[in-house]
Coordinates of C-alpha atoms and ligand atoms in Angstrom, one line a residue:
M1 CA 90.7 265.9 86.5
N2 CA 94.6 265.4 86.3
I3 CA 96.9 264.6 83.1
R4 CA 100.2 263.2 84.1
P5 CA 103.0 261.1 82.5
A6 CA 102.1 257.2 82.7
K7 CA 103.7 254.7 85.0
V8 CA 104.3 251.0 84.3
I9 CA 101.5 250.3 86.9
D10 CA 99.2 252.1 84.3
V11 CA 99.9 249.9 81.4
K12 CA 97.0 247.3 82.0
K13 CA 94.6 249.9 82.1
I14 CA 95.8 251.6 78.9
Y15 CA 95.9 248.1 77.4
S16 CA 92.2 247.8 78.2
L17 CA 91.0 251.3 77.0
V18 CA 92.9 251.0 73.7
N19 CA 92.0 247.4 72.9
H20 CA 88.3 247.8 74.0
Y21 CA 88.2 250.5 71.0
A22 CA 90.3 248.4 68.7
D23 CA 88.1 245.4 69.1
N24 CA 85.3 247.8 67.8
K25 CA 87.6 248.6 64.9
E26 CA 87.9 252.4 66.1
M27 CA 91.7 252.1 66.4
L28 CA 94.5 249.7 66.1
H29 CA 95.3 247.0 68.7
R30 CA 98.5 247.5 70.7
S31 CA 100.1 244.8 72.6
L32 CA 101.1 244.8 76.4
N33 CA 104.8 244.6 75.2
A34 CA 104.3 247.8 72.9
I35 CA 102.9 249.6 75.7
Y36 CA 105.6 248.9 78.2
E37 CA 108.3 249.5 75.7
N38 CA 106.7 252.9 75.0
I39 CA 105.3 253.8 78.4
Q40 CA 107.5 257.1 78.5
E41 CA 105.4 258.4 75.4
F42 CA 102.3 258.0 77.1
V43 CA 100.1 260.3 79.4
V44 CA 97.0 259.3 81.4
L45 CA 94.0 261.4 82.4
E46 CA 92.7 260.7 85.9
Y47 CA 89.2 261.6 87.0
E48 CA 88.6 261.0 90.8
N49 CA 91.6 258.8 91.1
T50 CA 90.6 256.5 88.2
I51 CA 92.3 256.6 84.7
V52 CA 89.7 257.4 82.2
G53 CA 91.9 258.4 79.2
C54 CA 95.2 258.0 77.5
G55 CA 97.3 259.2 74.6
A56 CA 100.8 259.0 73.3
L57 CA 103.2 261.2 71.6
H58 CA 105.7 259.4 69.3
V59 CA 108.8 261.3 67.9
S60 CA 109.4 260.4 64.2
W61 CA 112.0 262.9 63.3
S62 CA 113.7 266.2 64.2
D63 CA 110.7 268.2 63.3
L64 CA 107.9 265.6 63.4
A65 CA 105.9 263.6 66.0
E66 CA 102.8 261.6 66.0
V67 CA 99.8 261.4 68.5
K68 CA 98.8 257.7 68.9
A69 CA 96.7 255.6 71.1
L70 CA 94.2 258.4 72.1
A71 CA 91.2 256.8 74.1
V72 CA 88.6 258.0 76.5
S73 CA 86.5 255.6 78.4
E74 CA 83.0 255.3 77.0
S75 CA 81.3 256.7 79.9
F76 CA 83.5 259.8 80.1
K77 CA 83.4 260.7 76.4
G78 CA 82.0 264.1 75.4
K79 CA 83.4 266.0 78.4
G80 CA 86.3 267.6 76.5
F81 CA 88.9 265.1 78.1
G82 CA 90.1 263.8 74.5
R83 CA 90.9 267.5 73.9
K84 CA 92.7 267.9 77.0
I85 CA 94.9 264.8 76.3
V86 CA 95.8 266.2 72.9
E87 CA 96.5 269.5 74.2
K88 CA 98.9 267.9 76.8
L89 CA 100.6 266.0 74.0
H90 CA 101.0 269.3 71.9
E91 CA 102.5 270.8 75.3
N92 CA 105.0 267.8 75.2
A93 CA 105.7 268.3 71.4
K94 CA 106.6 272.0 72.0
Y95 CA 108.8 271.2 74.9
L96 CA 110.6 268.7 72.7
G97 CA 111.1 271.3 70.1
I98 CA 108.9 269.5 67.6
E99 CA 107.6 271.7 64.7
K100 CA 104.5 269.6 63.3
V101 CA 102.5 266.9 64.9
F102 CA 100.6 264.3 62.8
T103 CA 98.1 261.5 63.5
L104 CA 96.5 258.7 61.5
T105 CA 93.0 258.1 62.7
F106 CA 89.5 256.8 61.9
K107 CA 88.2 260.0 63.5
P108 CA 89.3 262.9 61.5
E109 CA 86.5 265.2 62.5
F110 CA 87.6 265.1 66.1
F111 CA 91.1 266.2 65.1
K112 CA 89.8 268.8 62.7
K113 CA 88.0 270.3 65.8
L114 CA 91.4 270.7 67.4
G115 CA 92.9 272.5 64.5
Y116 CA 94.4 269.6 62.4
S117 CA 94.0 269.6 58.7
V118 CA 94.0 266.5 56.4
I119 CA 97.1 265.8 54.4
P120 CA 98.1 263.6 51.5
K121 CA 99.7 260.6 53.0
E122 CA 102.5 261.1 50.4
T123 CA 103.7 264.0 52.4
L124 CA 104.5 262.0 55.5
P125 CA 108.1 260.5 55.4
H126 CA 108.6 257.1 53.8
K127 CA 109.6 256.1 57.4
I128 CA 106.1 256.2 58.8
W129 CA 104.7 254.2 55.9
S130 CA 107.6 251.6 56.4
E131 CA 106.3 251.0 59.9
C132 CA 102.8 250.5 58.4
V133 CA 104.0 247.7 56.4
N134 CA 104.3 245.5 59.5
C135 CA 100.4 246.0 60.3
H136 CA 98.0 243.4 59.3
L137 CA 95.7 246.1 57.9
F138 CA 98.2 247.4 55.3
P139 CA 97.9 248.9 52.7
D140 CA 94.1 249.6 53.1
C141 CA 93.5 250.4 56.9
G142 CA 91.3 253.4 56.1
E143 CA 93.1 255.7 58.5
V144 CA 93.2 259.4 57.6
P145 CA 96.3 261.3 58.1
L146 CA 96.1 264.9 59.5
M147 CA 98.7 267.4 60.7
I148 CA 98.9 270.5 62.8
S149 CA 101.7 273.0 63.3
M150 CA 103.1 273.6 66.6
Q151 CA 104.4 277.2 65.7
Ligands
COA1 C1 87.8 260.4 69.8 C2 87.8 260.6 71.4 C3 89.2 260.5 71.8 C4 87.4 261.9 71.7 O1 87.3 262.0 73.0 P1 86.2 262.9 73.7 O2 86.7 263.2 75.2 O3 85.0 262.2 73.7 O4 86.2 264.2 73.0 P2 86.0 265.7 73.6 O5 84.8 265.9 74.4 O6 87.2 266.2 74.0 O7 85.6 266.5 72.1 C5 86.4 267.7 71.6 C6 85.5 268.2 70.4 O8 85.5 267.3 69.4 C7 84.1 266.8 69.2 N1 84.1 265.3 68.8 C8 84.4 264.3 69.9 N2 84.5 263.1 69.2 C9 84.1 263.2 68.0 C10 83.9 262.4 66.8 N3 84.0 261.2 66.9 N4 83.6 263.0 65.7 C11 83.4 264.4 65.4 N5 83.8 265.4 66.5 C12 83.9 264.7 67.7 C13 83.3 267.1 70.4 O9 81.9 267.2 70.0 C14 84.0 268.5 70.8 O10 83.6 269.4 69.9 P3 83.3 271.0 70.6 O11 84.7 271.3 71.0 O12 82.9 271.7 69.3 O13 82.5 270.8 71.8 C15 87.1 259.5 72.2 O14 85.6 259.7 71.5 C16 87.5 258.0 72.1 O15 88.3 257.6 72.9 N6 87.1 257.2 70.9 C17 87.5 255.9 70.8 C18 89.0 255.9 70.3 C19 89.4 256.6 69.1 O16 88.7 256.9 68.3 N7 90.5 257.2 69.2 C20 90.9 258.3 68.3 C21 91.4 258.0 67.1 S1 92.8 256.8 67.0

């Protein structure tokens, strides 16, 4: 098992992992364009030379970043890979000097296991919600906001 920064050659695999779950309404859809433009935010998890997981860290502000687009292939769930990807994104956050990481998710229980706590969405900067305005699920997407300290 190896987690590494994503490359452009990985984009189609990331696209299919994320959109498979988005089709099942477990996360939000992401376009190829959005993945290419933000490829430097992504890590991929390889198992026996195949990409079976991905995740991204998006910096929002001087002290805040978001874990996004986290997905582990169906047949590799429950092996600790999701946790490993989030831990790698936390490592990247710490390297960048980020103090707090949040996520907006339909799977709050998974993130609670990793030390996140549910927060009132109003405590997130307005900037985050202004991005949500462009989503077709706004304002009732049902995603739960959670946060963890990097300190
Ligand atoms: C959510 C997801 C990333 C978890 O990945 P995973 O590799 O299966 O999870 P892990 O094996 O690392 O699990 C870590 C811990 O969380 C728990 N867990 C995993 N998925 C969970 C869930 N949906 N609900 C509650 N707990 C969960 C595990 O039991 C494990 O607990 P333990 O440490 O006590 O054994 C994966 O199921 C997935 O890709 N789901 C579809 C996409 C999605 O929902 N993405 C995240 C939100 S946007």
